[in-house]
XYZ file of C-alpha atoms in Angstrom:
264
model
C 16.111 2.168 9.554
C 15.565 2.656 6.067
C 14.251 1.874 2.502
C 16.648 -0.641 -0.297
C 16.084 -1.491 -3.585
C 15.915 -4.934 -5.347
C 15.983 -4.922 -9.124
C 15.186 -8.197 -11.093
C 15.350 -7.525 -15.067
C 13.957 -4.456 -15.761
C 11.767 -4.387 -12.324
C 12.600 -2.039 -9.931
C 11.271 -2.873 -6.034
C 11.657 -1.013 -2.822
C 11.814 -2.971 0.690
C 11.927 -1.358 3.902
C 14.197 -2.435 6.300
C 11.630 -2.397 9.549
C 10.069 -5.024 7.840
C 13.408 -7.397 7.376
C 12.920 -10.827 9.346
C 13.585 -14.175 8.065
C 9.972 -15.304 7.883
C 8.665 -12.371 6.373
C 8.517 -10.947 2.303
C 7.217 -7.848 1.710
C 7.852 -5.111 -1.633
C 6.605 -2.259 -3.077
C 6.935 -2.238 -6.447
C 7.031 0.572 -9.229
C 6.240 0.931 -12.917
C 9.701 -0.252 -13.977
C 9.448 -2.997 -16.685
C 6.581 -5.245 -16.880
C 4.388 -6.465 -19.698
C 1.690 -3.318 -20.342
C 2.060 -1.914 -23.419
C -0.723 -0.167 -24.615
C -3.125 2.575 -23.040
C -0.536 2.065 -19.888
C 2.912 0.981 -19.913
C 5.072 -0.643 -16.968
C 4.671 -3.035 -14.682
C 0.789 -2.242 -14.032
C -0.704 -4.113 -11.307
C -4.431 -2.354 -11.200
C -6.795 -4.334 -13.169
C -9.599 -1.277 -12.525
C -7.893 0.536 -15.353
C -7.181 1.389 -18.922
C -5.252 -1.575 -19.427
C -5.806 -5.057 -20.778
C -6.517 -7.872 -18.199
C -4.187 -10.972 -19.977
C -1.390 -7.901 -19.655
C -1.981 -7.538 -16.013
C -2.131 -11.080 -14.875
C 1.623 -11.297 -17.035
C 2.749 -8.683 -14.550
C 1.527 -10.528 -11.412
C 3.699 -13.321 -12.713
C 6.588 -11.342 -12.968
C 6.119 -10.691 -9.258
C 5.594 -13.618 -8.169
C 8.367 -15.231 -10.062
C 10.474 -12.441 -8.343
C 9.291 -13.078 -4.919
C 8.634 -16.869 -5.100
C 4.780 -17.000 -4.073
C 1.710 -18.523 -5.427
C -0.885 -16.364 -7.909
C -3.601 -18.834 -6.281
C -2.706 -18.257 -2.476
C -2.652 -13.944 -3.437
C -5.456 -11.773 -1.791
C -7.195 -8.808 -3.750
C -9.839 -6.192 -2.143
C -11.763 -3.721 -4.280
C -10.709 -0.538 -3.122
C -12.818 2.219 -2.105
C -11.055 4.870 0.068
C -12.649 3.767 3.314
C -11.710 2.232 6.469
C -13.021 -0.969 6.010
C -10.517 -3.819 6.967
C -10.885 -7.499 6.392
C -9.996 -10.563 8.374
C -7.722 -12.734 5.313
C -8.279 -16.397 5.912
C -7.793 -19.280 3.210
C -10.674 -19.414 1.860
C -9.973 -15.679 0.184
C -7.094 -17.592 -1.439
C -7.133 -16.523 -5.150
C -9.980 -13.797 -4.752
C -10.190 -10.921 -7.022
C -6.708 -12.848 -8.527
C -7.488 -16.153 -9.776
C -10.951 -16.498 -8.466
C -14.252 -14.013 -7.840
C -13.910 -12.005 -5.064
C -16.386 -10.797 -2.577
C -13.815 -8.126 -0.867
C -15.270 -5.237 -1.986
C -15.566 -2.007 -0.165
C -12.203 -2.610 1.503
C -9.201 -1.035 1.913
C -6.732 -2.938 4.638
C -6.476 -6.529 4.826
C -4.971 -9.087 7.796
C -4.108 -12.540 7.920
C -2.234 -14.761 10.648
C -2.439 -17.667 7.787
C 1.914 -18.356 6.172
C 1.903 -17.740 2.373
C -0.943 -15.838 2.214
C -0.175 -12.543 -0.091
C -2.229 -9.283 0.869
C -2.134 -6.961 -1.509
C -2.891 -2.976 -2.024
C -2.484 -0.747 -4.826
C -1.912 2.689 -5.554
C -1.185 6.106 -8.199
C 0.101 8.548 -5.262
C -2.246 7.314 -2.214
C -0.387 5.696 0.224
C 0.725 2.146 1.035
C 1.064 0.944 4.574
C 2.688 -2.230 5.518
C 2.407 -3.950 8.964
C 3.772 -6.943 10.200
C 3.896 -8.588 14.062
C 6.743 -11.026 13.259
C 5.888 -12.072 17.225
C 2.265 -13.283 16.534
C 2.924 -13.932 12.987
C 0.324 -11.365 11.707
C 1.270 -9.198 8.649
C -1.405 -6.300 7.338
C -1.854 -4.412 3.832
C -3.273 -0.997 3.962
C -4.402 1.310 1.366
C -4.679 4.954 3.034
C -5.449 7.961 0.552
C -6.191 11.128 1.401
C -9.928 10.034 3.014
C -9.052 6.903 4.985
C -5.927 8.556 6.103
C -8.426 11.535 7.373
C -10.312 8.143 8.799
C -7.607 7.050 10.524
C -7.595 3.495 8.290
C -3.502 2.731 9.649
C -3.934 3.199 12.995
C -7.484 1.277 13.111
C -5.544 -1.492 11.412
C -2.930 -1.225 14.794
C -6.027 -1.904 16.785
C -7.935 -4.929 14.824
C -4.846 -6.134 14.595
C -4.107 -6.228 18.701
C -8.383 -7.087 19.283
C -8.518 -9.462 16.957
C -5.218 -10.747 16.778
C -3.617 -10.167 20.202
C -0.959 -8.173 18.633
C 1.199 -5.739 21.195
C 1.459 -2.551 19.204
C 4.964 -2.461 20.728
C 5.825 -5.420 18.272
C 4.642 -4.178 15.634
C 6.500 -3.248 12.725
C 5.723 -0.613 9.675
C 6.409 0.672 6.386
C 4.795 3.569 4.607
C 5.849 3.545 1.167
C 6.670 6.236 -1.994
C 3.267 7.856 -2.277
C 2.499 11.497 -2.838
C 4.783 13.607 -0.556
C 4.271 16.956 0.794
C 5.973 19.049 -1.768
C 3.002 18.106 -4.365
C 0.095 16.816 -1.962
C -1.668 20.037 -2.904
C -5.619 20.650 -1.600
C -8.280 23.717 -1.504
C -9.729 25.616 1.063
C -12.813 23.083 1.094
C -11.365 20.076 2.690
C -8.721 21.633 4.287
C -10.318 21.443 7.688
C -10.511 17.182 7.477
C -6.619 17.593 8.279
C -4.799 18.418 11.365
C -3.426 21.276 11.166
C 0.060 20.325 12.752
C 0.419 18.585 9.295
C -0.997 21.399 6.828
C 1.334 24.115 5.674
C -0.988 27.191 4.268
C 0.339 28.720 0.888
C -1.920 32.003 1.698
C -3.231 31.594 -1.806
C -6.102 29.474 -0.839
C -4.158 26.172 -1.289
C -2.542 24.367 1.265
C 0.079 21.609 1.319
C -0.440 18.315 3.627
C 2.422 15.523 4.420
C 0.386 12.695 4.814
C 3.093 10.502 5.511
C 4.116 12.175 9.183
C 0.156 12.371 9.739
C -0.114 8.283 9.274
C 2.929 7.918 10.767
C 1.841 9.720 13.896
C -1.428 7.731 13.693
C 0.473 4.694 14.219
C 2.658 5.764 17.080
C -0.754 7.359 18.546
C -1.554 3.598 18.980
C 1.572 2.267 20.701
C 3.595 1.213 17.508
C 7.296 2.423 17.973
C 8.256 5.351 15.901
C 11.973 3.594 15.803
C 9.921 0.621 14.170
C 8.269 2.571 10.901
C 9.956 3.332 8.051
C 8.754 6.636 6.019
C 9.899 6.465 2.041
C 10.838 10.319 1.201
C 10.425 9.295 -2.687
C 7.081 11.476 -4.152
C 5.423 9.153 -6.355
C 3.884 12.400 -8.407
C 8.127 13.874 -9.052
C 8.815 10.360 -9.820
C 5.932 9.918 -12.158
C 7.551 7.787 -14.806
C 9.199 5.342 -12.227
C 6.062 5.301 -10.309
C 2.257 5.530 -11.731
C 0.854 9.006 -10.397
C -2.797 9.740 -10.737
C -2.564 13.639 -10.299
C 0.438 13.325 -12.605
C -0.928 11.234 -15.258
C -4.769 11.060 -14.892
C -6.845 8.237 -16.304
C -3.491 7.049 -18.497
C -1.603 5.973 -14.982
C -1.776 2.419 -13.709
C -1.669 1.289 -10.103
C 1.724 0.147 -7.938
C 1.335 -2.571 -5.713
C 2.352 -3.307 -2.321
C 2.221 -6.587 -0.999
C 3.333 -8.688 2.317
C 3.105 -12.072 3.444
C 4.496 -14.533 6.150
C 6.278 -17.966 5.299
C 6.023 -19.945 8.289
């Protein structure tokens, strides 16, 4: 399996093809196009930023005019680089979107509710998309450096099968352009939080981590097929320019999105 592109205008999204079924819509998008135009440009979907809030809420439109969903049935956490997941029902329609939002302190949501949109953001951290197109149950996950190191994907796998009644075995994922190996870059002081089968020492006191084949063993670790996850090999930091990198650009990058929902 493997990763496609949909452009609409000037907005370039990427879809992963372990998450194709007819019931389920899913993207990741990129900074291509959009309405920001002054601190940040693009198609900025981070309201936490340097960027003005009327701007951002034109961009959600964008995307939802592309992808044919509701602003007021979309699903925002506050992002904190934990493990903390949340149970989506509709009564989070709208929050941190259209309405106040109590999700704070989260970084994976999960719903069994159709046309409910979870959605994650992120500058080089990495976006994990899960759907059980058996059970109907689709997840958004926001795993950085620390809730990779916490395991956040593969503790989604397993609210999703206690709380859900998911079989791993039907589960389906996508981890999406994020910061790749070649730049993922750390020091000698939190070198240890990583496994070593997925550090490559630089002998210079640096070391280089592909946190994309760590989360993607995570999720096989808890039954979920590795023929069923889909890895995106493009680096969000050497594509800084069609993505928003925060080790690239600093405090002057926005935030990707990636979102997923079920229709019926």
């Amino acid at each position: 399996m493997a990763f496609y592109h949909k452009q609409a205008g000037d907005r370039s999204y990427t879809m992963a093809q372990s998450l194709d079924d007819p019931d389920t819509v899913h993207a990741f998008t990129s900074a291509c196009g959009g309405n920001s135009h002054i601190h940040i440009k693009g198609l900025n979907l981070g309201f936490r930023v340097q960027d003005q809030p009327e701007d951002v809420l034109s961009n959600y439109r964008l995307v939802a005019n592309d992808f044919d969903f509701s602003l007021n049935r979309t699903v925002l956490a506050k992002q904190t680089h934990t493990d903390h997941i949340r149970n989506v029902t509709e009564e989070d329609c709208g929050k941190g979107l259209t309405k106040c939002s109590d999700i704070e302190d989260t970084d994976g949501l999960i719903t069994d509710c159709p046309n409910i949109i979870l959605v994650v953001f992120s500058a080089d951290c990495i976006p994990i998309l899960l759907s059980d197109p058996t059970n109907g149950v689709v997840a958004a996950i926001h795993s950085g450096w620390r809730g990779s190191v916490q395991n956040i994907g593969g503790k989604a796998v397993q609210k999703m099968a206690a709380d859900y009644h998911c079989d791993p075995k039907n589960i389906h994922a996508a981890i999406g352009p994020s910061i790749g190996p070649c730049c993922f870059e750390i020091g000698a002081e939190i070198v240890g939080q990583f496994q070593p089968a997925f550090v490559r020492d630089d002998h210079n006191g640096k070391f280089h981590v592909d946190l994309k084949e760590m989360v993607s063993k995570q999720l096989q670790k808890e039954g979920v097929s590795e023929n069923n996850i889909d890895i995106s090999q493009e680096c969000t930091m050497c594509k800084a320019g069609k993505y928003y990198s925060y080790r690239a650009q600093k405090e002057k990058t926005g935030r990707q999105a990636a979102f997923i929902f079920r229709k019926k």
